[in-house]
PDB file of C-alpha atoms in Angstrom:
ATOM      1  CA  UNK A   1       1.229  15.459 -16.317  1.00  0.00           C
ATOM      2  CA  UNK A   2      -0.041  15.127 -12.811  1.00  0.00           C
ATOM      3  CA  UNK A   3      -0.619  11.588 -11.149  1.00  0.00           C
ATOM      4  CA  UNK A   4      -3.446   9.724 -11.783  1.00  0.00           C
ATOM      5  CA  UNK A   5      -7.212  11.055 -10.088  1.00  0.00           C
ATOM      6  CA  UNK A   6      -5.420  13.681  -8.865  1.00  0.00           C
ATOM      7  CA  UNK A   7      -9.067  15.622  -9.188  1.00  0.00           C
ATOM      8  CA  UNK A   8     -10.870  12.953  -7.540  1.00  0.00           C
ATOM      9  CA  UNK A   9     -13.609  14.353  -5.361  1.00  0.00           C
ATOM     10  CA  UNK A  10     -14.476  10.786  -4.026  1.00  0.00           C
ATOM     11  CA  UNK A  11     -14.138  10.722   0.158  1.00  0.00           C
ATOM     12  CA  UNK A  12     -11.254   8.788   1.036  1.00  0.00           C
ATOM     13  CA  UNK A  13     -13.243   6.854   3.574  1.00  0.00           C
ATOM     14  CA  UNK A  14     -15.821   5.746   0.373  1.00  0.00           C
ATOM     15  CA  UNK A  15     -12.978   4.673  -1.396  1.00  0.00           C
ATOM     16  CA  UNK A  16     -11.359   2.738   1.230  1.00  0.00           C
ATOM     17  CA  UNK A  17     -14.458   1.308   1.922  1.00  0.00           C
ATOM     18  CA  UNK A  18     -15.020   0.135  -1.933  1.00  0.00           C
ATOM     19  CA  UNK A  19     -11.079  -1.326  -1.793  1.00  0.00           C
ATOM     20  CA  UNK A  20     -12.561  -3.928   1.067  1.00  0.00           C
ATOM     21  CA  UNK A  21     -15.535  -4.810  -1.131  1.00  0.00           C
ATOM     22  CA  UNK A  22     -13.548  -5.508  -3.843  1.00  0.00           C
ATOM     23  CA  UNK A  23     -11.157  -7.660  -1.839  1.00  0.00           C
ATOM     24  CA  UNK A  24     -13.847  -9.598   0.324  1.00  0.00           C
ATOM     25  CA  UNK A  25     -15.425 -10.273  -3.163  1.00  0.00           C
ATOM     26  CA  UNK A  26     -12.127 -11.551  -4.617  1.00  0.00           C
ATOM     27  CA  UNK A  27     -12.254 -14.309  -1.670  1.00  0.00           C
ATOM     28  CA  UNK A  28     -10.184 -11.887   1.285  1.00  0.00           C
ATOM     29  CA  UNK A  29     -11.325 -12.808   4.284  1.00  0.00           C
ATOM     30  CA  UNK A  30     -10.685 -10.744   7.396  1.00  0.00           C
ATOM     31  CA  UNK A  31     -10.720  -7.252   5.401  1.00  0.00           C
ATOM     32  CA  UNK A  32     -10.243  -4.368   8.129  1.00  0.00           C
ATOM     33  CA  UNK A  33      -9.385  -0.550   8.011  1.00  0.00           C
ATOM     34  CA  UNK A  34      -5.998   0.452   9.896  1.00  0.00           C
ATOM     35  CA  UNK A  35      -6.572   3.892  11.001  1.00  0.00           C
ATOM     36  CA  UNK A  36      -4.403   6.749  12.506  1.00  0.00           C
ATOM     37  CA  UNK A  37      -6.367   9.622  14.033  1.00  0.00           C
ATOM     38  CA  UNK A  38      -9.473   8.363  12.722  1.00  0.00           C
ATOM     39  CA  UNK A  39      -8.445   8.425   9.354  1.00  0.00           C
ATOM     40  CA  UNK A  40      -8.032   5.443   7.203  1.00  0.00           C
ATOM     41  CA  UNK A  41      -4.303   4.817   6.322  1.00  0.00           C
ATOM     42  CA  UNK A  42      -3.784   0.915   5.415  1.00  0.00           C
ATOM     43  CA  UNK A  43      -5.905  -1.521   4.303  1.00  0.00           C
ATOM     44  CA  UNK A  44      -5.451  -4.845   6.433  1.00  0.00           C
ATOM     45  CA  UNK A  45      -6.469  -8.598   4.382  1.00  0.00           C
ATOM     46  CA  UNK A  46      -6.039 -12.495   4.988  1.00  0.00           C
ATOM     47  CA  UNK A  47      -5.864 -13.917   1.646  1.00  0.00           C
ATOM     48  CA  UNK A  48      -5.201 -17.938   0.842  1.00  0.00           C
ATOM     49  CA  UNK A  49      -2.037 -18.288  -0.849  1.00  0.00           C
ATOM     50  CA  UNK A  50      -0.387 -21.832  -2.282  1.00  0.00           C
ATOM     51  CA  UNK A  51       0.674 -21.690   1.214  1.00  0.00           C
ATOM     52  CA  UNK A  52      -1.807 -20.954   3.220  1.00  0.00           C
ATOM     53  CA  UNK A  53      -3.528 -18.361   4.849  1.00  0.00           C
ATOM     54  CA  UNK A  54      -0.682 -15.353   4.950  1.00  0.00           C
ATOM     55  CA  UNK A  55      -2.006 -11.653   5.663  1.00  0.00           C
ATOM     56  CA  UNK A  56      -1.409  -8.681   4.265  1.00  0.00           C
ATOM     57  CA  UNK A  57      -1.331  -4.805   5.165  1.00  0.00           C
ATOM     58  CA  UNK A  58      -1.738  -2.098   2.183  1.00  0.00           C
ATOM     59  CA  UNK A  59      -0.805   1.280   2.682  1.00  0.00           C
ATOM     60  CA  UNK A  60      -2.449   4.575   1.769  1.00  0.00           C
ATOM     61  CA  UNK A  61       0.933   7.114   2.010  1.00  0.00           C
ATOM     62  CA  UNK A  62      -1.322  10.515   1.557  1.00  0.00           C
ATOM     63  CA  UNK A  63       1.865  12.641   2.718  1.00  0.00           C
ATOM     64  CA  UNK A  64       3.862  10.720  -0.503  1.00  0.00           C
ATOM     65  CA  UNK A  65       0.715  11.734  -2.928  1.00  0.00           C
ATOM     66  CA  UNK A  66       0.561  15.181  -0.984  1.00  0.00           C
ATOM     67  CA  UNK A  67       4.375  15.949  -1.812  1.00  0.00           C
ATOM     68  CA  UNK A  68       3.985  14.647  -5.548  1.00  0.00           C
ATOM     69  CA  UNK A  69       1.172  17.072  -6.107  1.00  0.00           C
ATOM     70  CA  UNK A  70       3.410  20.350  -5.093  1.00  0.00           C
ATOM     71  CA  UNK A  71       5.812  19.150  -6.438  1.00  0.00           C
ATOM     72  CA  UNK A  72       4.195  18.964  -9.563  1.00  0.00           C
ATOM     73  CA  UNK A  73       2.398  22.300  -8.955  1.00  0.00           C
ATOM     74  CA  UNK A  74      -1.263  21.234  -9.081  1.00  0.00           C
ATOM     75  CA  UNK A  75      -3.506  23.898  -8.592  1.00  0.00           C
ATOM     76  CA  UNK A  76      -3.563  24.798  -4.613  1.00  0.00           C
ATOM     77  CA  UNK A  77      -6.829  23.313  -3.679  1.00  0.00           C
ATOM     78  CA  UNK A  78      -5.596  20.433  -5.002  1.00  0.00           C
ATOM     79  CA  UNK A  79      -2.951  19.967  -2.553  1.00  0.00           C
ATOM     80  CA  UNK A  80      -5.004  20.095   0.727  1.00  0.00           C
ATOM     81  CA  UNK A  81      -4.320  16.848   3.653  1.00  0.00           C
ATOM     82  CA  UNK A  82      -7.973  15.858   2.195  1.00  0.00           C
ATOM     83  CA  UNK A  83      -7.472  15.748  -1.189  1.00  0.00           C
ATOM     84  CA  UNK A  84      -4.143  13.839  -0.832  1.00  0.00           C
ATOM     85  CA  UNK A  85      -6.230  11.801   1.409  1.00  0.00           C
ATOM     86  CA  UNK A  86      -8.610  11.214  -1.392  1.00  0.00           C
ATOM     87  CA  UNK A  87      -6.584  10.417  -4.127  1.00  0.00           C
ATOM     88  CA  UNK A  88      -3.534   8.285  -2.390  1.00  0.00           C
ATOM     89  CA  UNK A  89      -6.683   5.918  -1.560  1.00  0.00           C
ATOM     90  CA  UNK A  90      -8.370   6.267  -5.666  1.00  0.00           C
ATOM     91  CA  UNK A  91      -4.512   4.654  -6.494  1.00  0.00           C
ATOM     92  CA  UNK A  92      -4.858   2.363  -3.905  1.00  0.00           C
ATOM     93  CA  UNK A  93      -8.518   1.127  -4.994  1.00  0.00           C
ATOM     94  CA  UNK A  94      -7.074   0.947  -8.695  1.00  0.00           C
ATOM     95  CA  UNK A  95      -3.696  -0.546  -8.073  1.00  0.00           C
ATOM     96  CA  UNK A  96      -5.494  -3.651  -6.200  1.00  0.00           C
ATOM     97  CA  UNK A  97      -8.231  -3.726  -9.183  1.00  0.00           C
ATOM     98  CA  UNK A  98      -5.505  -4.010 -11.444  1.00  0.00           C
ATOM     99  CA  UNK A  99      -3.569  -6.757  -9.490  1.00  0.00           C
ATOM    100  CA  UNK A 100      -6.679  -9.058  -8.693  1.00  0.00           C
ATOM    101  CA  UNK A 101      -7.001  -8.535 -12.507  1.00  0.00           C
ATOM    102  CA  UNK A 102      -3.989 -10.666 -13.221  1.00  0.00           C
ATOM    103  CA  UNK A 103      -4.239 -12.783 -10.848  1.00  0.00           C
ATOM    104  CA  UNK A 104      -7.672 -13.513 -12.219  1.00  0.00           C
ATOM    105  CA  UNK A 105      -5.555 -14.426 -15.647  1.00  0.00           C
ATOM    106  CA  UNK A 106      -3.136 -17.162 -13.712  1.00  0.00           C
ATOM    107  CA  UNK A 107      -0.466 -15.282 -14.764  1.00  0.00           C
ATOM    108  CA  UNK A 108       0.699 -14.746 -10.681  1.00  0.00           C
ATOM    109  CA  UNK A 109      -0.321 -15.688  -7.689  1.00  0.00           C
ATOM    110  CA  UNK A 110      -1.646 -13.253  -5.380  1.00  0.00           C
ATOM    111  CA  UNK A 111       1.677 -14.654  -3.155  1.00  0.00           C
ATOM    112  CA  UNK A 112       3.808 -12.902  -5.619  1.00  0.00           C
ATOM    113  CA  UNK A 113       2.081  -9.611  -6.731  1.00  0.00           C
ATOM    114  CA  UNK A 114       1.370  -8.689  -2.722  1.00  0.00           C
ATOM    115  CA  UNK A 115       4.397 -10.364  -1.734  1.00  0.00           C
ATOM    116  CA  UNK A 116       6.015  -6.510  -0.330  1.00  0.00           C
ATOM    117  CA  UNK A 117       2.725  -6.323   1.482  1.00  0.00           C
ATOM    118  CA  UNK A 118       2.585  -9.699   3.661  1.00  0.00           C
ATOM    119  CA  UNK A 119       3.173  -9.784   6.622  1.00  0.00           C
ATOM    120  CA  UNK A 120       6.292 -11.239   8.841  1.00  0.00           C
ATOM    121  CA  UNK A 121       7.981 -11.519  12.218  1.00  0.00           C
ATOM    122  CA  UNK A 122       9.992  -8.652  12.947  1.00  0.00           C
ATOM    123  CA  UNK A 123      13.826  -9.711  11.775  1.00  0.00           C
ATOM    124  CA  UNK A 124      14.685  -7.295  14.814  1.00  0.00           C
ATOM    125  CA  UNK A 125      12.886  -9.646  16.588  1.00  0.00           C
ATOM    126  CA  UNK A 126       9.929  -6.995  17.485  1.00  0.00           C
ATOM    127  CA  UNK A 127       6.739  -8.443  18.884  1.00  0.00           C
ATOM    128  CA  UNK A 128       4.599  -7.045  15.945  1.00  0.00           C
ATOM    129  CA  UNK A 129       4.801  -8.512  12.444  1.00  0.00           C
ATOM    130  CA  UNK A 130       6.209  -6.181   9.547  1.00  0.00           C
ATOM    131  CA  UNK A 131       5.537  -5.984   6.063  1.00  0.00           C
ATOM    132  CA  UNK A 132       7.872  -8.108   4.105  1.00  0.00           C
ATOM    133  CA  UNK A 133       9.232  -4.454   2.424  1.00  0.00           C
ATOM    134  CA  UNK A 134       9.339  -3.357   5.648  1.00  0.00           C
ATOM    135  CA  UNK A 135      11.812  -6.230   7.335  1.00  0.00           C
ATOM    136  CA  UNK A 136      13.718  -6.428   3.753  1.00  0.00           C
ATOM    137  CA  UNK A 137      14.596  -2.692   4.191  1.00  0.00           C
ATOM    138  CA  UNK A 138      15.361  -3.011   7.849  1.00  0.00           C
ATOM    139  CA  UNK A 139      17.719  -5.824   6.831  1.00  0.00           C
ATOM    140  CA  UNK A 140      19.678  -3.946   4.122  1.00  0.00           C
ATOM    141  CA  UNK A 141      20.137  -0.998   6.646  1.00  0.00           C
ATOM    142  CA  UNK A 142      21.502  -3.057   9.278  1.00  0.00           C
ATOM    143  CA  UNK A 143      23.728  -5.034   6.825  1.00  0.00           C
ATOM    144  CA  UNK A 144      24.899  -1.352   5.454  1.00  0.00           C
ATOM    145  CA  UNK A 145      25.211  -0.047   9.012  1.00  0.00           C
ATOM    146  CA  UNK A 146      27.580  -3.069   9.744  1.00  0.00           C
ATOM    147  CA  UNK A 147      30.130  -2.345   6.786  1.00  0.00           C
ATOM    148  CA  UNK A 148      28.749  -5.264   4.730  1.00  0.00           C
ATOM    149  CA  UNK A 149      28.195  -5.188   0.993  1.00  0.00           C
ATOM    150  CA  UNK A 150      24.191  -5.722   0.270  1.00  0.00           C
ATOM    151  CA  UNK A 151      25.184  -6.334  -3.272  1.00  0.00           C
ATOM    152  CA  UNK A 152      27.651  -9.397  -2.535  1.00  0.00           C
ATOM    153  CA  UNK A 153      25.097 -11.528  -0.972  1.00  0.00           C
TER     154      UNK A 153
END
């Protein structure tokens, strides 16, 4: 079965655009487009969390969604740079509609569900601030690089 809205025919610059209203209208503030070539790739938020203000960076990976759908042998015009484009960002709009939804429940924070997505100082001690994924991974390579045991922490 092939991903999800892997047919969409929705612009991926609509779609981004409909992820910010949905998060300005869940109480983001600061809700910007990160673009690469003029094409939207991440979605960029300040959200208040139990502690504090923290912000948060979302990314749209078209070239993952773009490799899933040959792999999975969609049909060929369904495996253009634009409709990768398209339907990485339909995931993205539903996957954040989906996590505001429990958060609306009180079941999490939005602290814990976005907690790979906030942002934090470099741990290579880089001027610009890195996804928590981001300097987790970065960690566990170094620590793996350096002969130690990630799993013995």
């Amino acid at each position: 079965m092939p991903i999800k809205d892997y047919t969409t025919k929705i612009d991926a610059a609509k779609t981004a655009g409909e992820v910010q209203t949905i998060l300005a209208k869940a109480g983001a503030s600061g809700v910007a487009m990160r673009y690469d070539n003029g094409e939207p790739v991440a979605l960029a938020f300040t959200a208040m969390t139990p502690f504090g203000m923290r912000e948060f960076t979302v990314p749209a990976d078209w070239q993952a969604v773009q490799r899933v759908l040959r792999r999975q042998k969609v049909t060929p015009s369904l495996q253009t740079d634009e409709q990768a484009k398209r339907v990485a960002w339909r995931i993205v709009k539903d996957w954040v509609e989906a996590q505001l939804a429990i958060i609306q429940t009180e079941m999490v924070t939005i602290d814990q569900v976005m907690l790979p997505y906030m942002r934090t100082d470099d741990p290579e001690g880089g001027a610009a601030p890195v996804t928590m994924f981001e300097a987790y991974h970065r960690t566990q390579q170094l620590m793996i690089e350096n002969g130690r045991d990630v799993g013995q922490l």
